Amino acid sequence: MTTLERTPKRIGIIGAGPAGLAALKSILESPEYALGQWVPTVFETSHTVGGVWHSSVSSPLYDSLTTNLPHPLMGFPSFPFPPNTPLFPHADRVQSYLEAYSDTFGLRSHVKFKAHVVDIKWRDPCWEILTENSSEVYRCSLLLVCNGHHNTPRVPSIPGLDSWLSSSRASHSQTYRNPHSIPIPLKDASILVVGSGPSGLDISAELLPLARRVFLSTSTGAPPSPPSQCTIKPRTTSFSSSSTVHFSDGTTENIDYCVLATGYSVTFPFFKNDSNAGFQIVPSLIPSDPPEDSTHSLINTSYSLFPLARHLFGFPGCGFRSHIQGQEQNNLPPPTSIAFLGLLVRVAPLPIVEAQARAALAVFRSSIEPTDSISGVDATSTTNTNDYTRPQIDWVHESNLISTRHLYLTSKFYESQSSPSNSDSPNTPDSNLPLRQFLSHRWHHFEPPDQFAYRDELDDLVSSLSRTDEHKRVRTRNWELLIYLHNLALRRTWRLIEARGEAEEWVRGVGTGASGRSGEEEWVDLMWRVVKWGEEHDDSGELRIAPNDEQKQDVEGVGEI
């Protein structure tokens, strides 16, 4: 049977946010789609694309939200933001960008809107998807899980907090839109914000001019750029029945209202975990020892999924079919039949999910039988000059990568426990957590350089599973890591430029290529000029002492791409 006569393989995608859109675009650009071999369908709960960037009642978007990374860094490398876009665009501009991405690449026609997925089961040889208010069962060979993870607020387990929540003295930041969301007069109020991530910092800064005092409680050490005049407190340990809140350093404060900027839990409500599901994700913590084949289930710690190969697709034996001869479990799904996109945190997400989508498809492609291994030719023919055996994924290598990260994080945990400063600083990152919780919190949390190496490693994986003529290498750009490392200064300076009313002038014409350089080069040049301007001016915009020649060379020398 030739490739063209083969039954098409259906691919189901859960969610039409950035990850789901990137996955769909990658499929539509594949040779298999062009030949009718892959048929994708996206299931989206809402009426439009965009996911978390689409404002709705349950959306975590607050009114003043802008991106916390400059758009040349956070956007899809294959689709830059329009010229003249503010460097840190407002959420509604990101939503417009995602809509334009969908329209440019013809994605909407493959999306089922208002199709809320309520149940997914594995029924060999395929996944079965059931949506709300429909009896139709959709079956697919590959499942790409892109449901996003800003849906279930994470409420910390702190003594006394439930009483504050039930009496409307505390709320999660998911319901915060602006200072009017605080249900008490702010003028004479003391407000506690728990959590020092981007939303915690933004909300604290927004409340500072209006409230009597604002406290920012963090369990991960002092934030790198806290709002000025904001009082930093360590981990919150209890809420009393009165207004007293206790902290891990033994201090207390009288608090009138608390905002929990504590993030969201990783959830997959459509996997029911019953005995008839054929596939289960077990709620637990990451084990203290690296996994061995067939010894663990797939675990959801509420912070991470473990173990996934490349933080992305299934691993044999861990909730999936084993690859060891004689241990085949045909009632379980193959590990290459599913991928979970977008789990990594504190990264530039859109470039990551594009790279993950390409890798997930390459791994799926490599797992198909030899007759399916080449697009447009009969791979079983003994006379075909294009005979080709597609490389298979090296599961031993993938196991080693998981073990290496497990050992790396374990060593980081024990370093934090033995640090001389640990005894003096109760809010040292994760120092109060046992090893399994530390691993669970940090598994998908990359250090700044790691995300760029990760993208290139995914590209290497795709290349290793592809013919030389079917994969166009997609590498990280030289300037990305350097800009990421300057991001805090860049964002602080850009806010100052906006406050001076000069932002529109800074970006006018940038990205058009009118200078004779590429749009990308123009944006990179702008970002370094913003960094330099920030180094030369103080927080009020006044000129500092002019930098010496050596400092000028340091800044000017890193702007090349």
XYZ file of C-alpha atoms in Angstrom:
561
model
C 0.000 0.000 0.000
C 1.423 3.405 -0.882
C 1.521 6.367 1.440
C -1.176 8.144 -0.526
C -3.597 5.247 0.040
C -3.065 5.157 3.778
C -5.807 6.005 6.272
C -5.170 9.543 7.592
C -4.097 9.866 11.203
C -6.142 12.235 13.276
C -4.499 14.591 15.748
C -6.460 16.108 18.629
C -5.334 19.376 20.234
C -6.810 20.526 23.549
C -6.939 24.318 23.703
C -6.551 27.196 21.227
C -4.218 29.300 23.339
C -0.627 30.005 22.258
C 0.490 26.375 22.650
C -2.471 24.924 20.777
C -2.107 27.459 17.963
C 1.623 26.722 17.645
C 0.895 22.991 17.500
C -1.764 23.459 14.827
C 0.484 25.691 12.721
C 3.276 23.094 12.864
C 0.893 20.390 11.687
C -0.438 22.505 8.806
C 3.151 23.112 7.659
C 4.034 19.408 7.656
C 4.341 17.307 4.487
C 1.925 14.808 6.031
C -0.806 17.435 6.199
C -0.136 18.467 2.599
C -0.641 14.844 1.527
C -3.770 14.392 3.640
C -2.057 11.993 6.061
C -2.554 14.131 9.200
C -5.930 15.650 10.060
C -5.874 18.047 13.046
C -8.770 19.263 15.178
C -8.512 21.771 18.028
C -11.027 21.751 20.885
C -11.481 25.173 22.486
C -13.823 25.943 25.377
C -14.363 29.616 24.536
C -15.663 31.303 21.382
C -12.280 32.516 20.163
C -8.548 31.846 20.158
C -6.012 33.267 22.619
C -6.414 31.207 25.765
C -5.233 33.090 28.843
C -4.816 36.304 26.811
C -8.519 36.472 26.004
C -10.275 38.526 28.679
C -13.207 36.767 30.328
C -14.863 36.454 33.722
C -12.524 33.648 34.787
C -9.440 35.150 33.154
C -6.479 36.061 35.384
C -5.889 39.266 33.384
C -5.927 42.455 35.453
C -6.596 45.778 33.751
C -3.025 47.081 33.827
C -1.382 43.809 32.759
C 1.432 44.078 30.243
C 3.877 41.396 29.199
C 6.814 40.917 31.563
C 9.155 40.232 28.636
C 9.787 42.456 25.602
C 7.754 41.252 22.655
C 10.743 40.519 20.357
C 11.784 37.968 22.974
C 8.391 36.564 23.998
C 6.716 36.378 20.559
C 6.722 33.499 18.092
C 10.036 33.622 16.170
C 8.080 32.776 13.019
C 5.701 35.722 13.444
C 7.021 38.993 14.918
C 4.762 41.556 16.536
C 3.734 44.424 14.226
C 6.016 47.451 13.792
C 5.543 50.275 16.324
C 4.270 47.889 19.044
C 5.169 49.060 22.579
C 8.099 47.034 23.857
C 6.035 45.523 26.692
C 2.560 45.430 25.135
C -0.733 45.425 27.008
C -2.655 42.164 27.186
C -5.189 43.243 24.569
C -2.376 43.738 22.045
C -1.148 40.215 22.738
C -4.669 38.926 22.115
C -4.790 40.832 18.804
C -1.382 39.378 17.923
C -2.622 35.812 18.541
C -5.722 36.485 16.451
C -3.503 37.766 13.628
C -1.302 34.663 13.974
C -4.415 32.505 13.602
C -5.682 34.392 10.564
C -2.296 34.627 8.821
C -1.758 30.869 8.935
C -5.384 29.852 8.404
C -5.859 28.183 11.782
C -9.441 29.022 12.767
C -11.086 26.618 10.334
C -9.513 23.710 12.217
C -10.826 24.824 15.630
C -14.051 23.623 17.239
C -15.120 26.583 19.385
C -17.334 26.244 22.474
C -16.179 22.629 22.627
C -15.383 22.064 26.293
C -13.530 18.765 26.696
C -14.924 16.814 29.650
C -13.391 13.377 29.225
C -10.398 11.769 27.522
C -9.723 8.032 27.596
C -7.258 5.707 25.935
C -8.993 2.925 24.009
C -6.306 1.052 22.106
C -5.295 2.023 19.467
C -6.426 5.641 19.937
C -7.457 8.422 22.273
C -11.177 9.138 22.693
C -12.272 12.728 23.336
C -15.729 13.659 24.590
C -16.972 17.253 24.754
C -19.727 18.815 26.812
C -23.245 18.668 25.388
C -22.215 16.244 22.655
C -22.491 12.494 22.362
C -19.967 12.374 19.506
C -16.675 10.687 20.346
C -13.604 12.039 18.553
C -10.803 9.497 18.101
C -7.187 10.428 17.407
C -3.779 8.769 17.162
C -1.888 11.729 18.658
C -3.102 13.913 21.525
C -1.493 17.321 22.116
C -2.495 18.687 25.521
C -2.381 22.505 25.415
C -5.059 23.407 27.965
C -3.024 26.089 29.752
C -2.464 26.341 33.463
C -4.064 29.579 34.632
C -7.444 28.022 35.356
C -7.251 26.652 38.917
C -6.057 29.191 41.519
C -3.431 27.856 43.899
C -4.529 28.632 47.449
C -1.717 27.956 49.933
C -2.353 25.844 52.996
C -1.814 28.446 55.720
C -3.524 28.161 59.126
C -6.403 30.626 59.403
C -6.509 31.516 55.698
C -9.797 29.700 55.036
C -11.517 31.921 57.602
C -10.174 35.045 55.901
C -11.341 33.798 52.501
C -14.837 32.927 53.740
C -15.198 36.317 55.437
C -14.071 38.169 52.284
C -10.902 39.493 53.916
C -8.768 37.700 51.328
C -9.054 36.720 47.678
C -6.955 35.187 44.927
C -5.436 37.469 42.301
C -7.511 35.689 39.632
C -10.410 37.973 40.605
C -8.282 41.138 40.821
C -8.818 43.613 37.990
C -7.798 46.960 39.520
C -7.672 48.603 42.968
C -11.485 48.809 42.976
C -11.455 44.995 43.258
C -10.396 45.397 46.901
C -13.740 45.505 48.788
C -12.583 47.953 51.505
C -11.528 51.610 51.445
C -7.828 51.679 50.641
C -6.864 55.065 52.075
C -6.319 53.836 55.637
C -5.831 50.133 54.847
C -2.844 47.858 55.251
C -2.779 45.377 52.365
C -0.808 42.136 52.254
C 0.104 40.647 48.873
C 1.305 37.042 49.158
C 3.575 36.025 46.276
C 6.413 37.860 44.550
C 5.915 36.698 40.984
C 5.087 39.156 38.193
C 1.433 39.546 39.231
C 2.345 40.034 42.901
C 4.832 42.752 42.006
C 2.398 44.464 39.627
C -0.510 44.427 42.087
C 1.699 45.690 44.934
C 2.942 48.572 42.779
C -0.625 49.450 41.767
C -1.888 49.529 45.353
C 1.034 51.468 46.837
C -0.167 54.996 45.893
C -3.646 54.299 47.283
C -3.221 52.206 50.444
C -1.764 53.282 53.772
C 0.776 50.444 53.668
C 1.462 47.522 51.329
C 3.308 44.401 52.480
C 4.729 41.837 50.034
C 5.235 38.350 51.470
C 7.586 36.004 49.639
C 8.818 32.474 50.329
C 11.620 32.720 47.762
C 13.778 35.499 49.160
C 13.590 39.201 48.388
C 12.327 39.804 44.826
C 14.915 41.299 42.461
C 12.996 44.500 41.811
C 10.313 45.070 44.474
C 8.179 48.214 44.252
C 9.742 51.094 46.161
C 8.160 51.813 49.583
C 6.717 48.284 49.641
C 7.542 46.448 52.893
C 9.025 43.029 52.166
C 8.045 40.216 54.536
C 9.139 36.566 54.573
C 6.824 33.583 54.257
C 3.347 34.005 55.766
C 2.808 31.341 58.455
C -0.670 32.036 59.854
C -3.698 34.333 59.850
C -5.339 35.039 63.198
C -9.078 35.472 63.728
C -8.436 39.173 64.255
C -6.306 41.182 61.833
C -2.941 39.789 62.880
C -0.806 37.952 60.327
C 2.283 35.994 61.391
C 5.477 35.563 59.355
C 8.287 33.022 59.412
C 10.775 35.414 61.033
C 8.535 35.717 64.102
C 7.156 39.153 63.233
C 3.479 40.078 62.964
C 1.538 42.775 61.133
C -2.024 44.079 61.372
C -3.553 43.504 57.948
C -6.911 44.705 56.638
C -6.994 42.696 53.399
C -4.905 40.030 51.668
C -4.417 39.329 47.946
C -3.072 35.861 47.150
C -0.813 36.221 44.096
C 0.157 32.585 44.549
C -0.206 31.303 41.023
C -2.167 28.399 39.616
C -2.164 24.626 39.852
C -1.366 22.336 36.932
C -4.619 20.496 36.252
C -6.038 18.143 33.633
C -9.716 17.791 34.589
C -10.546 15.736 31.492
C -8.383 12.801 32.658
C -10.706 11.146 35.159
C -8.248 8.606 36.639
C -10.863 5.884 36.955
C -10.050 2.250 36.288
C -11.779 2.389 32.915
C -9.820 5.385 31.606
C -6.938 3.356 30.189
C -4.620 6.185 31.249
C -4.103 7.810 34.610
C -2.210 10.737 36.077
C -1.593 10.155 39.771
C -1.549 13.095 42.224
C 1.667 12.787 44.218
C 5.127 14.253 44.752
C 8.195 13.466 42.688
C 10.028 10.497 44.239
C 13.360 11.119 45.924
C 15.075 8.635 43.584
C 15.287 8.929 39.773
C 12.679 6.800 37.979
C 13.480 3.414 36.525
C 11.532 1.843 33.688
C 8.114 0.488 34.749
C 8.523 1.619 38.367
C 6.425 4.776 38.473
C 3.182 6.243 37.228
C 2.865 9.606 35.553
C 2.638 12.021 38.485
C 0.936 15.405 38.745
C 2.439 17.342 41.653
C 0.152 20.337 40.862
C 3.378 22.151 39.909
C 4.714 19.681 37.370
C 4.200 16.402 35.508
C 6.775 13.700 36.147
C 8.421 11.979 34.406
C 8.068 13.402 30.928
C 10.815 13.073 28.348
C 12.057 16.587 27.493
C 9.346 18.010 29.796
C 7.032 17.174 26.910
C 6.050 13.613 25.986
C 5.447 10.331 27.746
C 8.113 8.028 29.104
C 7.867 4.221 28.678
C 6.636 2.336 31.698
C 5.609 5.429 33.632
C 1.915 5.317 32.856
C 2.700 4.372 29.263
C 3.450 1.269 27.255
C 6.910 -0.132 27.968
C 9.487 -0.404 25.195
C 11.223 -3.398 26.775
C 10.737 -6.641 24.872
C 8.253 -8.877 26.657
C 6.849 -6.031 28.767
C 4.483 -4.585 26.185
C 1.280 -3.362 27.823
C -1.114 -2.892 24.953
C -3.813 -1.532 27.247
C -1.617 1.518 27.901
C -0.960 4.318 25.385
C 2.410 4.500 23.609
C 4.529 7.285 25.136
C 4.819 8.942 21.721
C 1.042 9.248 21.329
C 0.708 12.249 23.657
C 2.557 15.474 24.423
C 1.985 18.146 27.075
C 2.976 21.561 25.735
C 3.623 24.680 27.792
C 4.457 23.257 31.220
C 7.707 25.188 31.688
C 7.561 28.296 33.886
C 9.557 31.532 34.052
C 10.472 31.213 30.376
C 9.669 33.035 27.143
C 6.637 30.829 26.432
C 5.774 31.324 22.763
C 9.174 30.353 21.307
C 9.193 27.360 23.681
C 5.824 25.993 22.548
C 6.712 26.368 18.862
C 9.857 24.298 19.483
C 7.887 21.771 21.537
C 5.282 21.389 18.811
C 7.931 20.570 16.208
C 9.546 18.062 18.573
C 6.262 16.361 19.492
C 5.415 15.862 15.818
C 8.906 14.544 15.016
C 8.684 12.007 17.846
C 5.200 10.937 16.734
C 6.380 10.649 13.131
C 9.348 8.497 14.170
C 7.121 6.103 16.092
C 4.986 5.231 13.068
C 5.568 1.872 11.360
C 8.073 1.738 8.457
C 5.263 1.864 5.896
C 4.366 5.249 7.331
C 7.854 6.592 7.664
C 8.141 8.594 4.444
C 5.721 11.119 3.061
C 4.758 10.493 -0.546
C 6.682 7.246 -1.195
C 6.147 3.564 -0.531
C 8.635 2.798 2.237
C 8.040 -0.966 1.912
C 9.235 -1.108 -1.680
C 12.540 -2.953 -2.183
C 13.187 -1.179 -5.469
C 12.405 2.365 -4.424
C 15.544 4.484 -4.492
C 14.134 6.529 -1.649
C 14.065 3.594 0.813
C 14.667 4.995 4.243
C 14.459 3.763 7.812
C 13.552 6.616 10.087
C 15.623 6.836 13.298
C 13.809 5.986 16.508
C 13.977 7.914 19.738
C 16.713 6.744 22.107
C 14.851 5.973 25.309
C 18.044 5.187 27.225
C 19.281 8.691 26.458
C 15.928 10.188 27.464
C 16.076 8.254 30.756
C 19.567 9.606 31.376
C 18.365 13.164 30.791
C 15.602 12.719 33.377
C 18.024 11.203 35.879
C 20.556 13.965 35.283
C 17.993 16.688 36.009
C 16.796 14.780 39.082
C 20.348 14.600 40.425
C 21.018 18.263 39.553
C 17.948 19.490 41.446
C 18.701 17.151 44.349
C 22.157 18.692 44.660
C 20.617 22.189 44.498
C 18.311 21.227 47.355
C 21.127 20.048 49.596
C 23.209 23.116 48.713
C 20.340 25.330 49.877
C 20.097 23.338 53.110
C 23.811 23.620 53.887
C 24.225 27.271 52.894
C 25.763 29.327 55.744
C 23.117 32.019 55.194
C 20.312 29.534 55.462
C 20.058 29.702 59.221
C 19.829 33.500 59.135
C 17.345 33.714 56.276
C 14.201 31.622 56.718
C 12.978 32.642 53.253
C 15.926 31.210 51.306
C 14.419 29.652 48.136
C 12.560 26.475 49.100
C 14.818 25.910 52.139
C 11.838 24.948 54.284
C 10.636 22.246 51.917
C 11.630 18.589 51.997
C 13.386 17.163 48.977
C 10.313 15.722 47.240
C 8.469 19.047 47.455
C 11.546 20.902 46.230
C 11.766 18.596 43.208
C 8.051 18.951 42.562
C 8.159 22.754 42.667
C 11.304 23.128 40.588
C 11.035 20.372 37.976
C 9.704 22.601 35.175
C 11.393 25.766 36.502
C 14.382 26.683 34.331
C 17.257 29.012 35.150
C 17.557 31.825 32.543
C 20.143 30.182 30.230
C 18.426 26.782 30.338
C 15.419 27.680 28.199
C 17.568 28.693 25.241
C 19.698 25.544 25.430
C 16.438 23.564 25.754
C 15.055 24.999 22.516
C 18.244 24.151 20.656
C 18.239 20.653 22.143
C 14.678 20.133 20.899
C 15.810 21.270 17.465
C 18.677 18.759 17.669
C 16.149 16.046 18.551
C 13.979 16.920 15.553
C 17.038 16.851 13.310
C 18.147 13.457 14.641
C 14.732 11.974 13.801
C 14.487 13.546 10.344
C 15.908 13.170 6.888
C 18.347 15.927 6.014
C 15.953 17.338 3.404
C 12.857 17.563 5.595
C 13.912 19.628 8.601
C 14.832 23.288 8.539
C 16.954 24.033 11.591
C 15.465 26.610 13.959
C 18.092 27.850 16.429
C 17.892 30.433 19.171
C 19.134 33.859 18.170
C 22.410 35.195 19.588
C 20.843 38.176 21.328
C 18.030 36.351 23.150
C 19.892 35.241 26.277
C 21.610 38.609 26.705
C 18.321 40.497 26.453
C 16.684 38.058 28.873
C 19.448 38.675 31.422
C 18.865 42.450 31.092
C 15.078 42.144 31.258
C 14.503 43.587 34.744
C 16.443 46.737 33.891
C 14.785 46.872 30.483
C 11.272 46.685 31.917
C 11.994 49.217 34.676
C 13.397 51.668 32.135
C 10.522 51.145 29.712
C 8.001 51.953 32.444
C 9.883 55.164 33.123
C 9.835 56.004 29.412
C 6.079 55.354 29.336
C 5.552 57.541 32.417
C 7.364 60.358 30.602
C 5.006 59.960 27.645
C 7.855 59.103 25.285
C 7.156 55.428 24.484
C 5.358 56.085 21.200
C 8.280 58.107 19.895
C 10.779 55.400 20.866
C 9.024 52.675 18.824
C 7.900 54.790 15.862
C 9.024 53.040 12.679
C 10.802 50.231 14.532
C 10.269 46.868 12.864
C 9.465 48.280 9.431
C 12.937 47.729 7.992
C 12.982 51.351 6.815
C 16.484 51.770 8.227
C 17.847 49.253 5.734
C 18.208 46.598 8.403
C 15.815 43.763 9.157
C 12.895 44.352 11.490
C 14.526 42.037 14.025
C 17.762 44.026 13.954
C 15.826 47.237 14.516
C 14.092 45.815 17.591
C 17.345 44.469 19.030
C 18.965 47.867 18.537
C 16.017 49.562 20.273
C 16.217 47.237 23.289
C 19.916 47.963 23.793
C 19.287 51.691 23.448
C 16.637 51.397 26.179
C 19.083 49.519 28.416
C 21.726 52.185 27.828
C 19.256 55.016 28.512
C 18.297 53.358 31.791
C 21.925 53.119 32.858
C 22.403 56.808 32.155
C 19.267 58.041 33.982
C 17.907 57.588 37.500
C 14.360 56.590 38.462
C 13.146 60.162 38.015
C 14.610 60.359 34.510
C 17.423 62.691 35.537
C 20.774 62.166 33.836
C 23.329 60.339 35.952
C 27.064 60.907 35.682
C 27.960 60.022 32.083
C 29.305 56.450 31.736
C 32.983 56.077 31.027
C 34.281 54.761 27.711
C 34.646 51.202 29.044
C 30.991 51.095 30.163
C 29.882 52.417 26.772
C 31.771 49.648 25.025
C 30.187 47.046 27.312
C 26.684 48.088 26.275
C 27.384 48.796 22.624
C 29.208 45.514 22.127
C 26.250 43.283 22.995
C 23.736 44.683 20.546
C 24.808 42.578 17.583
C 22.712 39.684 16.318
